[in-house]
Coordinates of C-alpha atoms and ligand atoms in Angstrom, one line a residue:
M287 CA 24.1 7.3 35.2
A288 CA 22.5 5.5 32.3
L289 CA 19.8 2.8 32.4
T290 CA 20.4 -0.1 30.0
R291 CA 17.7 -2.0 28.2
N292 CA 17.6 -4.7 30.9
G293 CA 17.2 -2.2 33.7
S294 CA 20.7 -2.2 35.1
I295 CA 22.6 1.0 35.7
D296 CA 25.7 1.9 33.7
V297 CA 28.3 4.1 35.5
D298 CA 32.0 4.6 35.5
V299 CA 32.5 3.4 39.1
A300 CA 30.3 1.3 41.4
I301 CA 30.9 1.6 45.1
V302 CA 29.8 -1.0 47.7
G303 CA 28.9 0.6 51.0
A304 CA 27.8 4.1 52.0
G305 CA 29.9 4.3 55.2
M306 CA 32.4 7.1 55.4
A307 CA 34.9 5.2 53.2
G308 CA 32.4 4.7 50.4
L309 CA 31.1 8.2 50.7
S310 CA 34.6 9.8 50.6
A311 CA 35.4 7.7 47.5
A312 CA 32.1 8.9 45.9
L313 CA 32.9 12.5 46.6
E314 CA 36.4 12.3 45.1
L315 CA 35.1 10.6 42.0
Q316 CA 32.2 13.0 41.6
R317 CA 34.7 15.9 41.8
A318 CA 36.7 14.2 39.0
G319 CA 33.6 14.1 36.9
R320 CA 33.0 10.3 37.0
S321 CA 29.5 8.8 37.1
I322 CA 29.0 6.7 40.2
A323 CA 26.5 4.4 41.9
V324 CA 26.8 3.7 45.6
L325 CA 25.1 0.5 46.7
E326 CA 24.2 0.4 50.4
A327 CA 22.7 -2.6 52.2
R328 CA 21.0 -0.6 54.9
D329 CA 18.2 1.9 54.5
R330 CA 20.5 4.7 55.7
A331 CA 24.1 5.9 55.2
G332 CA 26.9 5.9 57.7
G333 CA 27.4 2.2 58.4
R334 CA 29.2 2.1 61.8
L335 CA 28.0 5.7 62.3
E336 CA 24.4 6.1 63.4
S337 CA 22.8 9.1 65.1
R338 CA 19.5 9.1 66.9
Q339 CA 17.4 12.1 68.0
L340 CA 15.9 11.9 71.5
A341 CA 12.4 13.2 72.2
D342 CA 13.8 16.5 73.4
G343 CA 15.7 17.0 70.2
V344 CA 19.1 16.0 71.6
W345 CA 21.3 13.9 69.3
I346 CA 23.2 10.8 70.4
D347 CA 25.5 8.5 68.4
V348 CA 24.9 4.8 68.9
G349 CA 28.0 4.2 66.7
G350 CA 31.2 6.2 66.3
Q351 CA 31.1 9.8 67.7
W352 CA 34.4 11.3 68.5
V353 CA 36.9 13.3 66.5
G354 CA 40.3 14.6 67.7
P355 CA 43.6 16.4 66.8
T356 CA 45.3 15.2 63.6
Q357 CA 42.0 13.8 62.3
D358 CA 42.1 16.6 59.7
R359 CA 40.0 14.9 57.0
L360 CA 37.1 14.5 59.3
Y361 CA 37.2 18.1 60.7
S362 CA 37.5 19.4 57.1
L363 CA 34.5 17.3 55.9
A364 CA 32.5 18.5 58.9
R365 CA 33.3 22.1 58.0
A366 CA 32.3 21.6 54.4
H367 CA 28.9 20.2 55.5
G368 CA 28.3 22.7 58.3
A369 CA 28.5 20.1 61.1
E370 CA 29.5 21.8 64.3
T371 CA 31.7 20.1 67.0
F372 CA 32.0 20.8 70.7
P373 CA 34.5 19.5 73.3
T374 CA 33.8 16.3 75.3
W375 CA 33.1 17.2 79.0
T376 CA 36.2 16.4 81.1
E377 CA 35.9 18.8 84.1
G378 CA 36.1 17.1 87.5
Q379 CA 37.6 14.0 88.9
N380 CA 37.6 10.6 87.1
V381 CA 36.8 7.4 89.0
V382 CA 38.7 4.1 88.6
E383 CA 37.5 0.8 90.1
L384 CA 40.1 -2.0 90.3
G385 CA 39.5 -5.1 92.4
G386 CA 36.4 -3.4 93.9
R387 CA 38.4 -0.4 95.2
L388 CA 37.4 3.1 94.0
T389 CA 40.0 5.8 93.4
R390 CA 39.5 9.4 92.1
Y391 CA 42.0 10.9 89.7
T392 CA 42.6 13.5 87.0
G393 CA 44.4 12.9 83.6
T394 CA 44.7 9.7 81.7
I395 CA 46.5 7.4 84.1
P396 CA 44.8 6.8 87.5
K397 CA 46.6 7.5 90.8
L398 CA 47.7 4.0 91.5
R399 CA 50.6 2.8 93.6
P400 CA 53.8 4.3 92.2
H401 CA 55.3 1.0 91.0
V402 CA 52.0 0.3 89.1
V403 CA 52.1 3.7 87.5
A404 CA 55.7 3.2 86.6
D405 CA 54.8 -0.3 85.1
V406 CA 52.1 1.1 82.9
G407 CA 54.2 4.1 82.0
Q408 CA 57.2 2.0 80.9
A409 CA 54.9 -0.3 78.9
M410 CA 53.3 2.5 77.0
A411 CA 56.6 4.2 76.3
R412 CA 58.1 0.9 75.0
L413 CA 55.0 0.2 72.8
D414 CA 55.4 3.8 71.4
R415 CA 59.1 3.2 70.7
M416 CA 58.4 -0.1 68.9
A417 CA 55.5 1.5 67.0
R418 CA 57.9 4.1 65.6
K419 CA 59.7 1.2 63.8
V420 CA 56.5 0.1 62.0
P421 CA 56.0 1.5 58.5
V422 CA 52.3 2.3 58.3
E423 CA 52.2 1.5 54.5
A424 CA 53.6 -2.0 55.1
P425 CA 53.7 -3.1 58.7
W426 CA 54.8 -6.5 57.6
N427 CA 58.1 -4.9 56.6
A428 CA 58.9 -3.8 60.1
P429 CA 62.4 -5.0 61.1
K430 CA 60.9 -7.3 63.8
A431 CA 57.6 -7.9 62.0
R432 CA 57.7 -11.7 62.3
Q433 CA 58.6 -11.7 66.0
W434 CA 55.9 -9.1 66.8
D435 CA 53.3 -10.8 64.6
S436 CA 54.0 -14.2 66.3
Q437 CA 52.7 -13.1 69.7
T438 CA 49.5 -11.6 71.1
V439 CA 49.4 -8.4 73.1
W440 CA 48.7 -10.6 76.1
S441 CA 51.9 -12.6 75.7
W442 CA 53.9 -9.4 75.4
M443 CA 52.2 -8.0 78.5
R444 CA 53.0 -11.1 80.5
H445 CA 56.7 -10.8 79.6
N446 CA 57.1 -7.1 79.8
M447 CA 54.8 -5.8 82.6
A448 CA 55.7 -6.5 86.2
T449 CA 52.5 -5.9 88.1
P450 CA 49.0 -7.6 87.9
T451 CA 47.3 -4.2 88.4
G452 CA 49.4 -2.7 85.6
R453 CA 48.4 -5.5 83.3
E454 CA 44.8 -5.0 84.3
M455 CA 45.0 -1.3 83.3
M456 CA 46.6 -2.3 80.0
E457 CA 43.8 -4.8 79.4
I458 CA 41.3 -2.1 79.9
A459 CA 43.1 0.2 77.4
V460 CA 43.2 -2.6 74.8
K461 CA 39.5 -3.3 75.3
A462 CA 38.7 0.4 75.0
V463 CA 40.6 0.9 71.7
W464 CA 40.1 -2.5 70.0
A465 CA 36.9 -3.9 71.7
A466 CA 38.9 -7.1 71.9
M467 CA 41.0 -8.9 74.4
P468 CA 44.8 -8.6 74.6
A469 CA 44.8 -12.4 73.9
D470 CA 43.0 -11.8 70.6
V471 CA 45.2 -9.2 69.0
S472 CA 48.6 -9.5 67.3
L473 CA 51.3 -7.3 68.9
L474 CA 52.3 -6.2 65.4
H475 CA 48.7 -5.1 64.7
L476 CA 48.6 -3.1 68.0
L477 CA 52.0 -1.4 67.1
F478 CA 50.8 -0.6 63.5
Y479 CA 47.6 0.9 64.9
I480 CA 49.5 3.1 67.4
A481 CA 51.8 4.2 64.5
S482 CA 48.8 5.0 62.3
A483 CA 47.3 7.2 65.0
G484 CA 50.6 8.8 66.1
N485 CA 51.1 7.4 69.6
F486 CA 49.3 5.5 72.3
D487 CA 48.2 8.6 74.2
L488 CA 46.4 10.0 71.2
L489 CA 44.3 6.8 71.1
L490 CA 43.4 7.0 74.8
D491 CA 43.1 10.7 75.6
T492 CA 40.1 12.9 75.6
D493 CA 41.7 16.4 75.7
G494 CA 44.3 16.4 73.0
G495 CA 43.3 12.8 71.9
A496 CA 40.9 10.8 69.8
Q497 CA 38.0 11.5 72.2
Q498 CA 38.4 15.3 72.2
D499 CA 35.3 16.5 70.3
R500 CA 31.8 15.5 69.4
F501 CA 29.4 16.5 66.7
V502 CA 26.4 18.6 68.0
Q503 CA 24.0 16.7 65.7
G504 CA 26.0 13.4 65.7
A505 CA 28.6 11.9 63.4
G506 CA 25.9 9.7 61.8
S507 CA 24.0 12.8 60.8
L508 CA 27.2 14.1 59.1
A509 CA 27.4 10.9 57.1
Q510 CA 23.8 11.1 56.1
R511 CA 24.3 14.7 55.0
V512 CA 27.2 13.7 52.8
A513 CA 25.1 10.9 51.3
D514 CA 22.2 13.3 50.7
S515 CA 24.6 15.6 48.8
L516 CA 25.2 12.7 46.4
G517 CA 21.4 12.4 45.8
E518 CA 20.1 9.5 43.7
Q519 CA 23.5 8.1 43.1
V520 CA 23.2 6.4 46.5
H521 CA 20.9 3.3 46.4
Y522 CA 19.6 2.1 49.8
G523 CA 18.4 -1.4 50.7
A524 CA 20.7 -2.7 48.0
P525 CA 23.0 -5.3 49.6
V526 CA 25.5 -6.5 47.0
R527 CA 25.3 -10.3 46.8
R528 CA 27.5 -11.1 43.8
I529 CA 30.2 -9.4 41.7
E530 CA 31.2 -10.5 38.3
W531 CA 34.5 -9.0 37.4
S532 CA 37.5 -9.0 35.0
A533 CA 40.3 -6.6 34.4
D534 CA 38.1 -4.4 32.3
G535 CA 34.7 -4.2 34.1
V536 CA 32.4 -5.3 36.8
R537 CA 28.7 -6.3 37.2
L538 CA 27.2 -6.0 40.7
M539 CA 24.1 -7.8 41.6
S540 CA 22.3 -6.4 44.6
D541 CA 18.8 -7.0 46.0
G542 CA 17.6 -3.7 44.6
V543 CA 19.6 -2.9 41.6
E544 CA 22.1 -4.2 39.1
V545 CA 25.1 -2.0 38.2
R546 CA 27.6 -2.3 35.4
A547 CA 30.8 -0.3 35.7
A548 CA 34.4 0.0 34.5
R549 CA 35.6 -0.4 38.1
A550 CA 34.3 -1.1 41.6
I551 CA 35.4 0.1 45.0
V552 CA 34.3 -2.4 47.8
A553 CA 34.2 -0.1 50.9
V554 CA 33.2 -2.6 53.6
P555 CA 35.1 -4.4 56.3
A556 CA 37.2 -7.4 55.0
T557 CA 34.9 -10.0 56.7
L558 CA 31.8 -8.5 54.9
A559 CA 33.7 -8.3 51.6
G560 CA 34.3 -12.0 52.1
R561 CA 30.6 -12.7 52.2
I562 CA 30.0 -11.4 48.7
A563 CA 30.1 -14.1 46.0
Y564 CA 32.7 -13.3 43.2
D565 CA 32.7 -14.6 39.7
P566 CA 35.4 -15.7 39.0
P567 CA 36.2 -16.5 42.6
L568 CA 38.9 -14.2 44.1
P569 CA 42.4 -15.4 44.3
G570 CA 42.9 -17.6 47.4
Y571 CA 45.3 -15.1 48.9
R572 CA 42.7 -12.3 49.1
D573 CA 39.9 -14.8 50.1
Q574 CA 42.0 -16.2 52.9
L575 CA 42.7 -12.6 54.2
T576 CA 38.9 -12.0 54.4
Q577 CA 38.7 -15.1 56.6
R578 CA 41.2 -13.6 59.1
V579 CA 40.1 -10.1 60.0
P580 CA 37.5 -10.4 62.8
M581 CA 35.5 -7.5 64.1
G582 CA 35.7 -6.5 67.8
A583 CA 32.7 -6.8 70.1
V584 CA 31.1 -3.7 71.7
I585 CA 27.7 -2.8 73.2
K586 CA 27.3 1.0 73.5
C587 CA 25.0 2.1 76.3
F588 CA 23.4 5.4 77.2
A589 CA 22.0 6.2 80.7
I590 CA 20.0 9.4 80.5
Y591 CA 19.2 11.6 83.6
D592 CA 17.4 14.9 84.1
E593 CA 20.7 16.5 84.8
P594 CA 24.4 15.5 84.9
F595 CA 24.3 15.0 88.7
W596 CA 27.9 13.8 88.9
R597 CA 29.1 17.3 87.9
A598 CA 27.7 18.8 91.2
Q599 CA 29.7 16.1 93.1
G600 CA 33.0 17.3 91.5
L601 CA 33.1 14.3 89.1
S602 CA 33.7 14.3 85.4
G603 CA 31.5 11.2 84.6
S604 CA 34.6 9.6 83.2
T605 CA 35.1 6.2 84.8
V606 CA 37.2 3.1 84.3
S607 CA 36.0 -0.2 85.7
G608 CA 38.2 -3.3 86.1
S609 CA 35.3 -5.6 87.1
G610 CA 32.8 -4.2 84.6
P611 CA 30.7 -5.0 82.8
L612 CA 31.4 -1.5 81.6
T613 CA 35.0 -0.8 80.6
L614 CA 34.6 2.9 80.8
T615 CA 32.0 5.7 80.8
V616 CA 32.2 9.4 79.7
D617 CA 29.9 12.3 80.2
N618 CA 28.0 12.4 76.9
S619 CA 25.6 15.3 77.7
P620 CA 24.8 17.8 74.9
P621 CA 26.5 21.2 74.9
S622 CA 23.6 22.6 77.0
G623 CA 24.3 20.1 79.8
S624 CA 20.7 18.9 79.7
P625 CA 19.7 16.2 79.9
G626 CA 22.6 14.5 81.7
I627 CA 23.9 11.6 79.6
L628 CA 26.5 8.9 80.5
V629 CA 27.8 6.8 77.7
G630 CA 29.3 3.5 78.6
F631 CA 30.9 0.6 76.7
L632 CA 30.9 -3.1 77.2
E633 CA 33.9 -4.3 75.2
G634 CA 35.6 -7.6 74.4
D635 CA 34.8 -10.4 76.8
H636 CA 32.0 -8.4 78.5
A637 CA 30.3 -7.6 75.2
R638 CA 30.5 -11.3 74.3
S639 CA 29.1 -12.6 77.6
F640 CA 26.5 -9.9 78.3
G641 CA 25.5 -9.9 74.6
R642 CA 24.1 -13.4 75.3
V643 CA 21.8 -12.5 78.2
P644 CA 18.4 -10.9 78.1
A645 CA 18.4 -7.1 77.7
D646 CA 16.8 -6.4 81.1
E647 CA 19.5 -8.5 82.8
R648 CA 22.2 -6.6 80.9
R649 CA 20.6 -3.2 81.8
A650 CA 20.5 -4.2 85.5
A651 CA 24.2 -5.2 85.4
V652 CA 25.2 -2.0 83.7
L653 CA 23.2 0.2 86.2
A654 CA 24.6 -1.7 89.1
N655 CA 28.1 -0.9 87.7
L656 CA 27.2 2.8 87.4
V657 CA 25.9 2.9 91.0
Q658 CA 29.2 1.4 92.2
L659 CA 31.1 4.0 90.3
L660 CA 29.0 7.2 90.7
G661 CA 26.5 6.5 93.5
P662 CA 22.8 5.7 93.9
R663 CA 21.5 8.3 91.5
A664 CA 23.2 6.6 88.7
G665 CA 20.7 3.7 89.1
Q666 CA 17.7 5.8 88.3
P667 CA 18.0 6.9 84.7
V668 CA 14.9 8.3 83.0
D669 CA 15.9 6.4 79.9
F670 CA 18.4 3.7 78.9
I671 CA 19.4 3.0 75.3
E672 CA 21.9 0.4 74.1
K673 CA 23.2 -1.0 70.8
S674 CA 25.1 -4.2 70.3
W675 CA 27.2 -4.0 67.2
A676 CA 27.9 -7.8 66.9
E677 CA 24.2 -8.2 66.2
E678 CA 24.3 -6.0 63.1
E679 CA 24.2 -8.0 59.9
W680 CA 26.0 -5.3 57.9
S681 CA 28.8 -4.6 60.5
R682 CA 29.1 -7.9 62.4
G683 CA 31.0 -6.2 65.2
C684 CA 33.0 -3.1 65.9
Y685 CA 34.9 -0.9 66.4
E686 CA 37.0 -2.3 63.6
G687 CA 38.5 -5.4 62.1
Y688 CA 41.8 -6.3 63.9
T689 CA 44.3 -8.9 63.0
P690 CA 45.3 -11.9 65.2
P691 CA 48.9 -13.2 65.1
G692 CA 50.3 -14.2 61.8
V693 CA 47.8 -12.4 59.6
L694 CA 49.6 -9.1 58.8
T695 CA 52.9 -10.8 57.9
A696 CA 51.2 -13.6 55.8
F697 CA 48.3 -11.7 54.2
G698 CA 48.9 -7.9 54.8
P699 CA 49.5 -6.9 51.2
A700 CA 46.1 -8.3 50.3
L701 CA 44.3 -5.7 52.4
R702 CA 44.6 -3.0 49.7
A703 CA 46.0 -4.5 46.5
P704 CA 43.5 -4.1 43.6
I705 CA 42.4 -7.3 41.8
G706 CA 41.3 -6.8 38.2
A707 CA 38.8 -4.0 38.2
L708 CA 38.2 -4.4 42.0
H709 CA 39.5 -1.9 44.6
W710 CA 39.3 -2.1 48.4
A711 CA 38.5 0.7 50.8
G712 CA 37.3 0.9 54.4
T713 CA 39.0 2.1 57.6
E714 CA 40.7 -1.3 57.9
T715 CA 42.8 -0.4 54.8
A716 CA 43.8 3.0 56.1
T717 CA 47.4 4.0 56.9
K718 CA 46.5 7.0 59.1
W719 CA 43.9 6.6 61.9
N720 CA 43.2 3.0 60.9
G721 CA 40.0 1.9 62.6
Y722 CA 38.6 5.5 62.9
I723 CA 36.3 7.6 60.8
D724 CA 39.2 9.7 59.7
G725 CA 40.9 6.5 58.4
A726 CA 37.7 5.6 56.5
L727 CA 37.9 8.9 54.7
Q728 CA 41.6 8.4 53.9
S729 CA 40.9 4.9 52.5
G730 CA 38.1 6.2 50.3
E731 CA 40.3 8.9 48.8
R732 CA 43.1 6.5 48.2
A733 CA 40.8 4.0 46.4
A734 CA 39.3 6.8 44.3
R735 CA 42.8 7.9 43.3
E736 CA 43.7 4.3 42.3
V737 CA 40.6 4.2 40.1
L738 CA 41.4 7.6 38.5
E739 CA 44.9 6.4 37.7
K740 CA 43.8 3.2 36.2
A741 CA 41.0 4.8 34.2
P742 CA 42.0 8.3 33.2
A743 CA 39.3 10.7 32.0
G744 CA 38.1 9.9 28.5
A745 CA 39.1 6.2 28.7
G746 CA 35.4 5.4 28.7
A747 CA 33.7 2.9 30.9
A748 CA 34.4 -0.6 29.7
V749 CA 31.0 -1.5 31.0
G750 CA 29.8 -5.0 30.7
S751 CA 33.0 -6.5 29.4
A752 CA 33.1 -8.5 32.7
A753 CA 29.9 -10.2 32.1
G754 CA 28.5 -9.3 28.7
Ligands
FAD928 C1 30.1 1.9 68.9 C2 31.1 2.5 68.0 C3 31.9 3.5 68.4 C4 32.9 4.1 67.6 N1 33.6 5.2 68.1 C5 34.3 5.9 67.2 C6 34.7 7.2 67.5 O1 34.3 7.8 68.5 N2 35.5 7.8 66.6 C7 35.9 7.2 65.4 O2 36.7 7.9 64.6 N3 35.5 6.0 65.1 C8 34.7 5.3 65.9 N4 34.2 4.1 65.6 C9 34.7 3.5 64.4 C10 34.1 4.1 63.1 O3 32.7 4.1 63.2 C11 34.5 3.4 61.9 O4 35.9 3.4 61.8 C12 34.0 4.0 60.6 O5 32.7 4.4 60.6 C13 34.2 3.0 59.5 O6 33.7 3.5 58.2 P1 33.8 2.5 56.9 O7 33.2 3.3 55.8 O8 35.2 2.0 56.7 O9 32.9 1.2 57.3 P2 31.4 1.1 57.6 O10 30.9 2.2 58.4 O11 31.2 -0.3 58.2 O12 30.7 1.1 56.2 C14 30.5 0.0 55.4 C15 29.1 0.2 54.7 O13 28.9 -0.9 53.8 C16 27.6 -1.4 54.0 N5 27.7 -2.8 53.5 C17 28.3 -3.9 54.1 N6 28.2 -5.0 53.3 C18 27.5 -4.6 52.2 C19 27.1 -5.2 51.0 N7 27.4 -6.5 50.7 N8 26.4 -4.5 50.0 C20 26.2 -3.2 50.2 N9 26.5 -2.5 51.4 C21 27.2 -3.2 52.3 C22 27.3 -1.3 55.5 O14 25.9 -1.2 55.7 C23 28.0 0.1 55.8 O15 27.1 1.1 55.6 C24 33.2 3.5 66.4 C25 32.4 2.4 65.9 C26 31.4 1.9 66.7 C27 30.5 0.9 66.2

C-alpha cells in the first residue's frame, strides 16, 4: 500500500465490500503477493453475517449462521481461523401447523395425508431431475432454459402439484430458502440454485443438509477474524460512491478514502453494485442486470428462555407454520443448552407485511405464533431480539438476490463477465452454493483468479491510468 501526494492509496487491487466474498478475494490476492485495499461501507466486516454476544457470553448470529456438508470452503476457512462448529439441535419431534391444525413429525417432510406426501415428494423429485439438466456455469444454456425462465415457481406449482396442502408446503420451502414468494422467483433460477447446492434436500435439511452445523462463536465472528487478519488493508466506514474505470486501471471514491488500483473486485450484491456511480457509465447490458436482481425479505427473530423447555416435552424446537407469521423455527441454543434459544424467520410476504408494523406488534404476533406451536411457555421469553434485513442500507434484503422470470436468459452472462478493469464477486455470482456463505467464498476466489490471470506478477499496477 502506498500513499500518493494527494492522499489516495495506491494498490494492485481494490476490493469493494468486506463480506465473505470480498474477504476471500483479499486472502487469495494477499497469498499471491498483491497489495490490496478493501473498502467496506459498514463499521464491521461480514456484511450479511453479523454475530452478537448476549450478556451471558453466548453468541447468536442475526445474519447467516449455518454450514453443512459439501460446503468445504467454509469448513476449511473455519479450521484455518480456529472457529469451532457444533451440530444444530434436532432431537425430538418437529411440529407443523397447516390450516390451524398441529401435527408432530420427525424428518424433513411432515406426516401429512399420504396423497399430500406423495404430491410433495413427486414435485421435489421432478425439480431435482430438471435441476440436473441445468449447467451451473451457464444456466441460460439449459436445454429448456427459455421455457423454464418464462414462468415463476408458482406457475409451475399450479400445473404440476395436485393438492392445495402440497402447494402450501412447497410455498413454505421456497420462502425458507429464498425469503421470497413462489410467484416472485423464476423456475430456472430455482433449478439453478438447486443444482448449485446439489439437490433440494441439501437446501432444506438440517442433519446432512445446509442447516447441519453452527459456529460456537458465530459466523459473523469468523468473518471479523478473517478481516482482522488482513489488518489495515481493510478500511471501514468507507462506502464506495463512485468508480472511475478503464481497461487499465480504476479509481474508487469512498466517503473515507480514495484508492487507485490496476483492477477492482466489486464484491457486493448486484443491486448494490448498481447504486455505485461509474465513470464512464457501465454498458447498458450490465446496468440493466443490476436493475433486475432483487433481494429477498427476511426478519430473523430470537426468543430467549432460561432453558430449552420444549426439549423436556419431547420436542426438537423445529417447527413449520403455514399461517405464520413465522415460516419456521429451530432450536438455536448454545452447545451447553443454556439459555434456551429459539430462532424464527419471517420470510417473503410475512417479512414484507410485518416489516411495516411497529416492533411491539410484530413481537406480539411472533410470540402468539410460538405459543400456538410450542405451548404457553413460549410466550414468556426473558429476551427477544430481531433483525429485519430489508432495512439494512448495505444489504437491502436477504438471504440473497434471486432472479424473476426472464432475467437469467436475457442477462445471465452479465453476472460475472469482467468489464475493463472491473470484476464482480458476491454469492450471487457463485456456481456452487449460490446464495450461501460457501458460495461467497467461491466467488471471491474466482474473481481473484481472474485478476491474477489478467495482471500477472510483475506486470505492475497501471494505477491512475483510469483517471489520471
Ligand atoms: C438472516 C440471514 C440468514 C442467512 N442464513 C445463512 C446460513 O445459515 N448459511 C449460509 O450459508 N448463508 C446464509 N445467509 C446468506 C449469507 O449470509 C450470504 O450468502 C453471504 O454472507 C454473502 O456474502 P457476500 O460477501 O457475497 O455479500 P455480503 O455479505 O452482502 O457482503 C457485501 C459487503 O459489501 C458491503 N458494501 C455494500 N455496498 C458497498 C459499497 N458501495 N461500498 C463499500 N462496501 C459496500 C456491505 O456492507 C457488505 O459488508 C443468510 C443471510 C441472512 C441475512
